[in-house]
């Protein structure tokens, strides 16, 4: 336990508020990871040249749901393997008020590549089917995933939970396998009931689902783990003709998000949202980071301004080595880019992985979790994604509203107004040299020399100034 607690104690020290907090506080992470959400001193109005970021609270955009990462099978297995005291301390650090304050998570409906086996909640022997769902059970989640999300909710009762399937049960598909294939035409109705049974079972276990998507990455069919291609017109038919009505009949308030895939094909969610029957059951679109540009979120929002935007998956890994590359990409494209392009919530992929990037069965062999848990030593290492998330999750409360800022040269940024009136600015220096920034809210100005590759979160306390 001595190996885990010092890092946790450092985080708690960052989060601990003095009895009378100053009017403005700031925390910085640098490009080398030597500073990690470290408190830094600010100056008043600059005396020389500075890049000015004007914050305009009166110009308001989307209301935020939260920030977080997915509780995959791999993540839950590793968390549950920790001794009870260490597990409780880590969960408080991730979801608690004095920690990262994660407020959004995603579960997998059955197996993903980050599962030790390829399972659904209604597996059948080859060639057999279960049209009445007599064999349905969430038993595969009861030992690890369910207690992990229950503990997270006990710590943060406002935690928003969503879920996504990687594949229907194999017997519902051509090929009779969770790998590859497509959903059989005669399985649309039973697959809708499968969703209802899953949502009801989790609700009965104290885990209501706010959102669901119908297929993770529906334009990708993996060769070694569960997945399925599902064209836009057929997704619209399933939502409009089957799942939407089934949720209504079951009186479930879970909302359906469309797409759950990359930025490179905005025409796919546009096709579904243009279907008038499906669209009435779909309040928003979910996006991933592995192809295209984050501006696709704004394109679809402009075409369908009444629909919400969520960012639901991006993994760190060996393809983003080093702090400057990995941390900078996470902050620029996700924390800043995704929220500036209308995301109400931002989710990274695995909450926890082991030092070898597992456990997994197929798929990514060099992914990185928000934390790395060594199941042998019981040690927890906080990865760069932890700090990228923390630059917003620690300071932007549920119900905060994104507010307007100008996009300053070399300093991507985003700002929010919390329900208590406090204001948060996240800025990142993407240039090759240090830049003096001046952040202004009304007549209140602070300045700071922001190192190259560094991010800073500035919090203006609502009670002063």
Short mmCIF file of C-alpha atoms in Angstrom, two decimals:
data_model
loop_
_atom_site.label_atom_id
_atom_site.label_comp_id
_atom_site.label_asym_id
_atom_site.label_seq_id
_atom_site.Cartn_x
_atom_site.Cartn_y
_atom_site.Cartn_z
CA UNK A 1 0.00 0.00 0.00
CA UNK A 2 2.94 2.33 0.59
CA UNK A 3 3.62 2.27 -3.15
CA UNK A 4 0.14 3.49 -4.07
CA UNK A 5 -0.69 6.07 -1.47
CA UNK A 6 2.01 8.72 -2.12
CA UNK A 7 0.70 9.40 -5.63
CA UNK A 8 -2.85 9.50 -4.31
CA UNK A 9 -1.80 11.85 -1.53
CA UNK A 10 -0.24 14.17 -4.10
CA UNK A 11 -3.48 14.26 -6.04
CA UNK A 12 -5.50 14.98 -2.93
CA UNK A 13 -3.13 17.82 -2.13
CA UNK A 14 -3.80 19.27 -5.58
CA UNK A 15 -7.53 19.04 -5.05
CA UNK A 16 -7.65 20.25 -1.45
CA UNK A 17 -9.14 23.74 -1.27
CA UNK A 18 -7.90 26.18 1.37
CA UNK A 19 -10.42 27.59 3.83
CA UNK A 20 -10.57 30.83 1.83
CA UNK A 21 -9.61 29.98 -1.77
CA UNK A 22 -7.93 32.69 -3.82
CA UNK A 23 -9.94 34.36 -6.54
CA UNK A 24 -7.96 32.61 -9.30
CA UNK A 25 -5.98 29.36 -9.21
CA UNK A 26 -4.16 27.38 -11.89
CA UNK A 27 -2.72 23.91 -12.49
CA UNK A 28 -0.19 22.97 -15.16
CA UNK A 29 1.13 19.84 -16.87
CA UNK A 30 4.29 20.22 -18.94
CA UNK A 31 5.44 18.44 -22.10
CA UNK A 32 7.86 16.13 -20.28
CA UNK A 33 5.47 15.10 -17.52
CA UNK A 34 7.68 16.58 -14.81
CA UNK A 35 4.76 18.79 -13.81
CA UNK A 36 1.48 16.90 -13.61
CA UNK A 37 -1.56 18.96 -12.67
CA UNK A 38 0.83 20.95 -10.50
CA UNK A 39 -0.37 24.23 -8.91
CA UNK A 40 1.31 27.23 -10.52
CA UNK A 41 1.32 30.92 -9.63
CA UNK A 42 -0.25 33.44 -11.98
CA UNK A 43 0.61 37.08 -12.55
CA UNK A 44 -1.70 40.02 -13.04
CA UNK A 45 -2.09 41.89 -16.32
CA UNK A 46 1.04 41.50 -18.47
CA UNK A 47 3.34 44.48 -18.92
CA UNK A 48 4.60 43.39 -22.35
CA UNK A 49 3.28 41.45 -25.33
CA UNK A 50 0.97 38.51 -24.64
CA UNK A 51 -1.52 36.35 -26.47
CA UNK A 52 -4.90 37.42 -25.12
CA UNK A 53 -7.69 34.91 -24.57
CA UNK A 54 -10.94 36.80 -24.08
CA UNK A 55 -13.58 34.75 -22.26
CA UNK A 56 -17.17 35.78 -22.90
CA UNK A 57 -19.51 34.03 -20.42
CA UNK A 58 -22.60 35.57 -22.01
CA UNK A 59 -22.08 33.51 -25.18
CA UNK A 60 -23.17 30.00 -24.27
CA UNK A 61 -23.09 26.68 -26.11
CA UNK A 62 -23.66 23.08 -24.97
CA UNK A 63 -24.25 21.89 -21.41
CA UNK A 64 -21.75 19.32 -20.21
CA UNK A 65 -22.51 15.79 -19.01
CA UNK A 66 -19.00 14.81 -17.95
CA UNK A 67 -15.63 13.24 -18.65
CA UNK A 68 -14.37 9.73 -18.10
CA UNK A 69 -13.30 6.37 -19.53
CA UNK A 70 -14.75 2.93 -20.18
CA UNK A 71 -15.09 0.24 -17.54
CA UNK A 72 -14.20 -2.64 -19.85
CA UNK A 73 -13.87 -6.25 -18.73
CA UNK A 74 -10.11 -5.74 -18.60
CA UNK A 75 -10.43 -2.62 -16.45
CA UNK A 76 -12.90 -4.22 -14.06
CA UNK A 77 -10.86 -7.42 -13.70
CA UNK A 78 -7.74 -5.46 -12.74
CA UNK A 79 -9.59 -3.17 -10.35
CA UNK A 80 -11.32 -6.09 -8.63
CA UNK A 81 -8.02 -7.95 -8.25
CA UNK A 82 -6.65 -5.17 -6.04
CA UNK A 83 -6.90 -5.70 -2.28
CA UNK A 84 -10.08 -4.13 -0.94
CA UNK A 85 -8.39 -1.11 0.67
CA UNK A 86 -6.33 -0.31 -2.41
CA UNK A 87 -9.32 -0.79 -4.67
CA UNK A 88 -11.43 1.58 -2.56
CA UNK A 89 -8.67 4.18 -2.53
CA UNK A 90 -8.21 4.00 -6.31
CA UNK A 91 -11.94 4.22 -6.98
CA UNK A 92 -12.22 7.28 -4.72
CA UNK A 93 -9.28 8.81 -6.56
CA UNK A 94 -10.91 8.24 -9.95
CA UNK A 95 -14.54 9.05 -9.17
CA UNK A 96 -14.46 10.98 -5.91
CA UNK A 97 -14.79 14.66 -5.13
CA UNK A 98 -11.14 14.91 -4.04
CA UNK A 99 -9.84 12.99 -7.06
CA UNK A 100 -10.37 13.13 -10.83
CA UNK A 101 -14.14 13.47 -10.36
CA UNK A 102 -14.90 11.29 -13.38
CA UNK A 103 -18.58 11.65 -14.17
CA UNK A 104 -19.13 9.62 -17.35
CA UNK A 105 -18.38 5.99 -18.20
CA UNK A 106 -19.11 3.43 -20.89
CA UNK A 107 -19.74 -0.30 -20.57
CA UNK A 108 -19.61 -2.99 -23.24
CA UNK A 109 -22.76 -5.01 -23.87
CA UNK A 110 -21.00 -8.37 -23.96
CA UNK A 111 -17.39 -8.82 -24.94
CA UNK A 112 -15.04 -6.39 -26.64
CA UNK A 113 -11.42 -7.06 -27.57
CA UNK A 114 -10.62 -6.17 -23.93
CA UNK A 115 -12.37 -9.26 -22.57
CA UNK A 116 -10.75 -12.60 -21.65
CA UNK A 117 -13.38 -14.49 -23.68
CA UNK A 118 -15.74 -13.64 -26.51
CA UNK A 119 -19.14 -13.81 -24.85
CA UNK A 120 -22.63 -12.38 -25.15
CA UNK A 121 -25.44 -12.44 -22.59
CA UNK A 122 -27.21 -15.23 -24.47
CA UNK A 123 -24.68 -17.65 -25.92
CA UNK A 124 -25.93 -20.81 -27.61
CA UNK A 125 -24.24 -23.94 -29.00
CA UNK A 126 -23.42 -23.73 -32.69
CA UNK A 127 -26.52 -24.08 -34.83
CA UNK A 128 -28.97 -23.41 -31.99
CA UNK A 129 -31.03 -20.27 -31.38
CA UNK A 130 -32.90 -18.73 -28.44
CA UNK A 131 -35.69 -16.55 -29.89
CA UNK A 132 -37.42 -16.17 -26.50
CA UNK A 133 -34.16 -15.16 -24.75
CA UNK A 134 -34.75 -17.91 -22.21
CA UNK A 135 -30.98 -18.19 -21.65
CA UNK A 136 -30.40 -14.43 -21.26
CA UNK A 137 -28.26 -13.49 -18.24
CA UNK A 138 -25.81 -10.75 -17.30
CA UNK A 139 -23.95 -13.32 -15.16
CA UNK A 140 -20.67 -12.73 -17.06
CA UNK A 141 -20.59 -9.19 -15.60
CA UNK A 142 -21.52 -9.99 -12.01
CA UNK A 143 -18.04 -10.75 -10.71
CA UNK A 144 -16.14 -7.74 -12.07
CA UNK A 145 -17.90 -5.16 -14.26
CA UNK A 146 -21.08 -4.82 -12.23
CA UNK A 147 -19.43 -4.37 -8.80
CA UNK A 148 -16.96 -1.88 -10.29
CA UNK A 149 -19.62 0.38 -11.75
CA UNK A 150 -21.75 -0.03 -8.60
CA UNK A 151 -18.80 1.15 -6.51
CA UNK A 152 -18.23 4.08 -8.87
CA UNK A 153 -21.90 5.08 -8.50
CA UNK A 154 -21.69 4.79 -4.71
CA UNK A 155 -18.80 7.27 -4.79
CA UNK A 156 -20.35 9.53 -7.44
CA UNK A 157 -24.14 9.07 -7.61
CA UNK A 158 -24.29 11.53 -10.52
CA UNK A 159 -22.14 9.26 -12.69
CA UNK A 160 -23.65 8.96 -16.19
CA UNK A 161 -23.42 5.45 -17.64
CA UNK A 162 -23.75 4.45 -21.28
CA UNK A 163 -23.28 1.09 -23.01
CA UNK A 164 -22.36 -0.21 -26.45
CA UNK A 165 -22.34 -3.72 -27.98
CA UNK A 166 -19.45 -5.00 -30.07
CA UNK A 167 -21.65 -7.74 -31.49
CA UNK A 168 -25.06 -9.36 -31.08
CA UNK A 169 -25.05 -12.99 -29.92
CA UNK A 170 -23.61 -15.13 -32.68
CA UNK A 171 -26.89 -16.97 -33.32
CA UNK A 172 -28.50 -13.69 -34.37
CA UNK A 173 -25.93 -13.20 -37.14
CA UNK A 174 -25.00 -14.60 -40.49
CA UNK A 175 -22.10 -16.92 -39.85
CA UNK A 176 -23.34 -17.86 -36.36
CA UNK A 177 -20.37 -16.08 -34.75
CA UNK A 178 -19.70 -12.91 -32.80
CA UNK A 179 -16.74 -12.30 -35.12
CA UNK A 180 -17.75 -10.94 -38.51
CA UNK A 181 -21.11 -11.44 -40.15
CA UNK A 182 -24.20 -9.23 -40.17
CA UNK A 183 -27.46 -9.15 -38.23
CA UNK A 184 -30.01 -11.54 -39.71
CA UNK A 185 -33.21 -9.94 -40.97
CA UNK A 186 -35.25 -12.26 -38.76
CA UNK A 187 -33.28 -11.20 -35.65
CA UNK A 188 -34.15 -7.48 -35.59
CA UNK A 189 -37.07 -7.91 -33.19
CA UNK A 190 -35.30 -10.29 -30.81
CA UNK A 191 -32.18 -8.12 -30.79
CA UNK A 192 -34.31 -5.15 -29.69
CA UNK A 193 -35.67 -7.30 -26.84
CA UNK A 194 -32.07 -8.26 -25.98
CA UNK A 195 -31.27 -4.57 -25.46
CA UNK A 196 -34.35 -4.17 -23.26
CA UNK A 197 -33.40 -7.18 -21.14
CA UNK A 198 -29.87 -5.84 -20.67
CA UNK A 199 -31.05 -2.37 -19.68
CA UNK A 200 -33.64 -3.79 -17.29
CA UNK A 201 -31.13 -6.17 -15.67
CA UNK A 202 -28.65 -3.37 -15.05
CA UNK A 203 -31.35 -1.04 -13.76
CA UNK A 204 -32.46 -3.73 -11.32
CA UNK A 205 -28.85 -3.95 -10.14
CA UNK A 206 -28.83 -0.20 -9.42
CA UNK A 207 -27.12 0.89 -12.65
CA UNK A 208 -29.48 2.88 -14.88
CA UNK A 209 -28.17 3.58 -18.38
CA UNK A 210 -28.52 7.15 -19.65
CA UNK A 211 -27.41 6.30 -23.19
CA UNK A 212 -26.90 3.32 -25.46
CA UNK A 213 -25.49 2.89 -28.95
CA UNK A 214 -26.59 0.00 -31.13
CA UNK A 215 -23.15 -1.00 -32.47
CA UNK A 216 -19.58 -0.08 -31.67
CA UNK A 217 -17.83 1.02 -34.88
CA UNK A 218 -20.48 -0.18 -37.35
CA UNK A 219 -18.26 0.32 -40.40
CA UNK A 220 -15.56 -2.07 -39.13
CA UNK A 221 -15.57 -5.85 -38.95
CA UNK A 222 -12.57 -7.07 -36.91
CA UNK A 223 -10.99 -10.41 -37.79
CA UNK A 224 -10.11 -11.56 -34.27
CA UNK A 225 -12.65 -10.06 -31.87
CA UNK A 226 -16.40 -9.33 -31.81
CA UNK A 227 -17.70 -6.80 -34.30
CA UNK A 228 -20.18 -6.27 -37.11
CA UNK A 229 -20.72 -4.00 -40.08
CA UNK A 230 -24.14 -2.40 -40.02
CA UNK A 231 -25.00 0.04 -42.86
CA UNK A 232 -26.68 3.33 -42.04
CA UNK A 233 -29.99 2.50 -43.71
CA UNK A 234 -30.25 -0.73 -41.73
CA UNK A 235 -29.32 0.98 -38.45
CA UNK A 236 -32.12 3.47 -39.12
CA UNK A 237 -34.54 0.59 -39.76
CA UNK A 238 -33.54 -1.11 -36.50
CA UNK A 239 -33.88 2.03 -34.37
CA UNK A 240 -37.09 3.30 -35.96
CA UNK A 241 -38.88 0.01 -36.37
CA UNK A 242 -37.62 -2.07 -33.46
CA UNK A 243 -35.43 -0.67 -30.68
CA UNK A 244 -37.06 2.75 -30.29
CA UNK A 245 -40.58 1.27 -29.96
CA UNK A 246 -39.25 -1.51 -27.68
CA UNK A 247 -37.75 1.03 -25.27
CA UNK A 248 -41.03 2.93 -25.27
CA UNK A 249 -43.05 -0.18 -24.53
CA UNK A 250 -40.70 -1.08 -21.69
CA UNK A 251 -40.93 2.51 -20.36
CA UNK A 252 -37.16 2.82 -20.37
CA UNK A 253 -35.74 6.33 -20.48
CA UNK A 254 -32.41 5.23 -22.01
CA UNK A 255 -31.56 7.37 -25.04
CA UNK A 256 -30.10 6.04 -28.29
CA UNK A 257 -26.96 7.63 -29.73
CA UNK A 258 -26.13 7.06 -33.38
CA UNK A 259 -22.83 6.12 -35.07
CA UNK A 260 -20.23 5.44 -32.29
CA UNK A 261 -17.44 5.52 -34.86
CA UNK A 262 -14.83 7.79 -36.41
CA UNK A 263 -14.85 11.37 -37.64
CA UNK A 264 -14.10 10.32 -41.23
CA UNK A 265 -17.65 9.40 -42.30
CA UNK A 266 -20.07 12.12 -41.14
CA UNK A 267 -22.40 11.14 -43.98
CA UNK A 268 -23.24 7.92 -42.10
CA UNK A 269 -24.90 9.54 -39.06
CA UNK A 270 -26.39 12.15 -41.38
CA UNK A 271 -28.10 9.36 -43.32
CA UNK A 272 -29.62 7.91 -40.16
CA UNK A 273 -30.70 11.28 -38.79
CA UNK A 274 -32.38 12.09 -42.12
CA UNK A 275 -34.68 9.11 -41.57
CA UNK A 276 -37.72 10.73 -39.91
CA UNK A 277 -38.82 7.60 -38.05
CA UNK A 278 -35.40 6.72 -36.63
CA UNK A 279 -34.47 10.32 -35.90
CA UNK A 280 -37.23 10.82 -33.36
CA UNK A 281 -35.64 8.13 -31.18
CA UNK A 282 -32.09 9.49 -31.53
CA UNK A 283 -31.14 12.58 -29.48
CA UNK A 284 -27.47 12.60 -30.45
CA UNK A 285 -24.38 11.27 -32.21
CA UNK A 286 -21.32 9.53 -30.71
CA UNK A 287 -17.83 9.83 -32.19
CA UNK A 288 -14.41 8.10 -32.07
CA UNK A 289 -10.97 9.52 -32.85
CA UNK A 290 -9.27 6.92 -35.04
CA UNK A 291 -9.95 8.51 -38.44
CA UNK A 292 -10.86 11.90 -39.86
CA UNK A 293 -10.95 15.29 -38.17
CA UNK A 294 -12.79 16.48 -35.08
CA UNK A 295 -14.49 19.18 -37.21
CA UNK A 296 -16.87 16.47 -38.44
CA UNK A 297 -18.70 16.85 -35.13
CA UNK A 298 -19.46 20.49 -35.95
CA UNK A 299 -20.57 19.58 -39.48
CA UNK A 300 -23.22 17.16 -38.22
CA UNK A 301 -24.23 19.55 -35.44
CA UNK A 302 -24.76 22.31 -38.01
CA UNK A 303 -26.94 20.01 -40.11
CA UNK A 304 -28.90 18.78 -37.06
CA UNK A 305 -28.62 21.50 -34.40
CA UNK A 306 -31.26 19.83 -32.24
CA UNK A 307 -29.11 16.73 -31.76
CA UNK A 308 -26.46 16.34 -29.07
CA UNK A 309 -22.82 15.43 -29.65
CA UNK A 310 -20.77 13.00 -27.56
CA UNK A 311 -17.22 11.79 -27.87
CA UNK A 312 -17.20 8.15 -26.75
CA UNK A 313 -13.84 6.50 -27.50
CA UNK A 314 -10.17 7.21 -27.98
CA UNK A 315 -7.30 5.10 -26.70
CA UNK A 316 -3.79 6.02 -25.84
CA UNK A 317 -1.09 3.57 -26.83
CA UNK A 318 2.29 2.83 -28.28
CA UNK A 319 1.48 4.75 -31.45
CA UNK A 320 1.51 7.95 -29.36
CA UNK A 321 4.87 7.63 -27.58
CA UNK A 322 6.12 10.18 -25.11
CA UNK A 323 4.44 12.90 -23.17
CA UNK A 324 4.75 15.68 -25.74
CA UNK A 325 3.06 13.68 -28.50
CA UNK A 326 0.53 11.69 -26.49
CA UNK A 327 -0.47 14.32 -23.96
CA UNK A 328 -0.59 17.07 -26.58
CA UNK A 329 -2.81 15.02 -28.86
CA UNK A 330 -5.23 14.16 -26.06
CA UNK A 331 -5.51 17.76 -24.88
CA UNK A 332 -5.72 19.41 -28.31
CA UNK A 333 -8.04 17.00 -30.14
CA UNK A 334 -10.21 15.67 -27.33
CA UNK A 335 -10.32 17.91 -24.28
CA UNK A 336 -10.27 21.10 -26.37
CA UNK A 337 -11.11 20.04 -29.93
CA UNK A 338 -14.01 17.75 -29.13
CA UNK A 339 -15.67 20.12 -26.67
CA UNK A 340 -15.20 23.12 -28.97
CA UNK A 341 -16.96 21.00 -31.58
CA UNK A 342 -20.04 20.52 -29.41
CA UNK A 343 -19.25 17.37 -27.38
CA UNK A 344 -21.30 17.25 -24.16
CA UNK A 345 -19.20 14.40 -22.83
CA UNK A 346 -15.72 13.02 -23.51
CA UNK A 347 -14.78 9.38 -22.91
CA UNK A 348 -11.43 7.71 -23.29
CA UNK A 349 -11.20 3.96 -23.84
CA UNK A 350 -9.95 1.58 -21.10
CA UNK A 351 -10.03 3.01 -17.60
CA UNK A 352 -7.30 0.52 -16.58
CA UNK A 353 -4.97 -1.94 -18.30
CA UNK A 354 -2.04 -4.03 -17.11
CA UNK A 355 1.62 -3.32 -18.03
CA UNK A 356 1.27 -5.44 -21.20
CA UNK A 357 -1.82 -3.55 -22.39
CA UNK A 358 -4.26 -6.29 -21.41
CA UNK A 359 -5.96 -8.46 -20.57
CA UNK A 360 -7.38 -8.73 -24.09
CA UNK A 361 -8.37 -11.34 -26.67
CA UNK A 362 -7.58 -10.08 -30.15
CA UNK A 363 -7.52 -6.46 -31.21
CA UNK A 364 -5.14 -3.85 -29.86
CA UNK A 365 -1.91 -5.20 -28.35
CA UNK A 366 -0.32 -1.87 -27.44
CA UNK A 367 -3.19 0.16 -26.00
CA UNK A 368 -2.76 2.16 -22.81
CA UNK A 369 -5.30 2.71 -20.06
CA UNK A 370 -5.94 5.86 -18.07
CA UNK A 371 -4.14 4.00 -15.29
CA UNK A 372 -1.90 0.95 -15.46
CA UNK A 373 -2.42 -1.66 -12.75
CA UNK A 374 0.25 -4.27 -12.12
CA UNK A 375 -1.77 -7.24 -10.83
CA UNK A 376 1.32 -8.93 -9.37
CA UNK A 377 2.75 -6.00 -7.44
CA UNK A 378 -0.55 -4.20 -6.85
CA UNK A 379 0.96 -0.96 -8.11
CA UNK A 380 -0.98 1.76 -9.92
CA UNK A 381 0.67 4.06 -12.47
CA UNK A 382 -1.17 7.15 -13.65
CA UNK A 383 -0.70 7.59 -17.41
CA UNK A 384 -0.66 10.79 -19.45
CA UNK A 385 -4.35 10.24 -20.29
CA UNK A 386 -5.10 10.53 -16.57
CA UNK A 387 -3.71 14.05 -16.51
CA UNK A 388 -5.27 15.07 -19.83
CA UNK A 389 -8.69 14.05 -18.46
CA UNK A 390 -7.98 15.73 -15.14
CA UNK A 391 -7.40 19.11 -16.75
CA UNK A 392 -11.16 19.26 -17.35
CA UNK A 393 -12.77 16.55 -15.19
CA UNK A 394 -11.42 18.06 -11.96
CA UNK A 395 -12.71 21.55 -12.67
CA UNK A 396 -15.72 21.35 -15.03
CA UNK A 397 -18.81 20.22 -13.12
CA UNK A 398 -21.83 18.38 -14.55
CA UNK A 399 -24.23 21.00 -15.87
CA UNK A 400 -21.44 23.41 -16.78
CA UNK A 401 -21.92 25.35 -20.00
CA UNK A 402 -19.25 25.84 -22.60
CA UNK A 403 -18.73 29.56 -23.13
CA UNK A 404 -17.07 31.56 -25.86
CA UNK A 405 -13.36 32.20 -26.25
CA UNK A 406 -11.35 33.36 -29.23
CA UNK A 407 -8.99 30.84 -30.81
CA UNK A 408 -5.62 32.43 -30.15
CA UNK A 409 -2.68 31.66 -32.45
CA UNK A 410 -0.72 28.62 -31.18
CA UNK A 411 -2.87 28.44 -28.03
CA UNK A 412 -5.91 26.17 -28.52
CA UNK A 413 -8.32 26.70 -25.64
CA UNK A 414 -11.82 26.13 -24.31
CA UNK A 415 -13.77 27.62 -21.41
CA UNK A 416 -16.77 26.69 -19.26
CA UNK A 417 -19.05 28.32 -16.70
CA UNK A 418 -19.93 26.00 -13.83
CA UNK A 419 -23.37 25.96 -12.19
CA UNK A 420 -21.89 27.78 -9.17
CA UNK A 421 -20.69 30.62 -11.40
CA UNK A 422 -17.00 29.72 -11.39
CA UNK A 423 -15.21 29.82 -14.74
CA UNK A 424 -12.67 27.33 -16.10
CA UNK A 425 -10.22 27.88 -18.95
CA UNK A 426 -8.06 25.11 -20.46
CA UNK A 427 -5.27 26.33 -22.73
CA UNK A 428 -2.48 24.41 -24.50
CA UNK A 429 0.70 25.74 -26.07
CA UNK A 430 1.27 23.89 -29.35
CA UNK A 431 4.14 26.12 -30.48
CA UNK A 432 7.85 25.32 -30.23
CA UNK A 433 8.53 28.05 -27.68
CA UNK A 434 7.09 29.42 -24.46
CA UNK A 435 4.22 31.89 -24.91
CA UNK A 436 2.95 34.53 -22.52
CA UNK A 437 -0.84 34.31 -22.35
CA UNK A 438 -3.27 36.82 -20.85
CA UNK A 439 -6.67 35.38 -19.93
CA UNK A 440 -9.46 37.89 -19.40
CA UNK A 441 -12.91 37.48 -17.86
CA UNK A 442 -14.72 40.82 -17.73
CA UNK A 443 -12.17 43.14 -16.12
CA UNK A 444 -10.25 40.31 -14.44
CA UNK A 445 -6.97 39.55 -16.19
CA UNK A 446 -4.28 37.03 -15.31
CA UNK A 447 -1.13 36.23 -17.23
CA UNK A 448 1.24 33.29 -17.38
CA UNK A 449 4.27 32.16 -19.33
CA UNK A 450 3.07 28.84 -20.75
CA UNK A 451 5.91 26.47 -21.75
CA UNK A 452 5.91 24.74 -25.13
CA UNK A 453 3.74 21.62 -25.04
CA UNK A 454 2.20 22.51 -21.66
CA UNK A 455 -1.47 22.68 -20.67
CA UNK A 456 -2.92 24.93 -17.99
CA UNK A 457 -6.32 24.91 -16.31
CA UNK A 458 -7.29 28.25 -14.76
CA UNK A 459 -10.20 28.47 -12.33
CA UNK A 460 -11.85 31.77 -11.43
CA UNK A 461 -13.68 31.33 -8.15
CA UNK A 462 -17.27 32.61 -8.29
CA UNK A 463 -17.26 33.98 -4.75
CA UNK A 464 -14.52 36.53 -5.24
CA UNK A 465 -13.33 39.04 -7.82
#
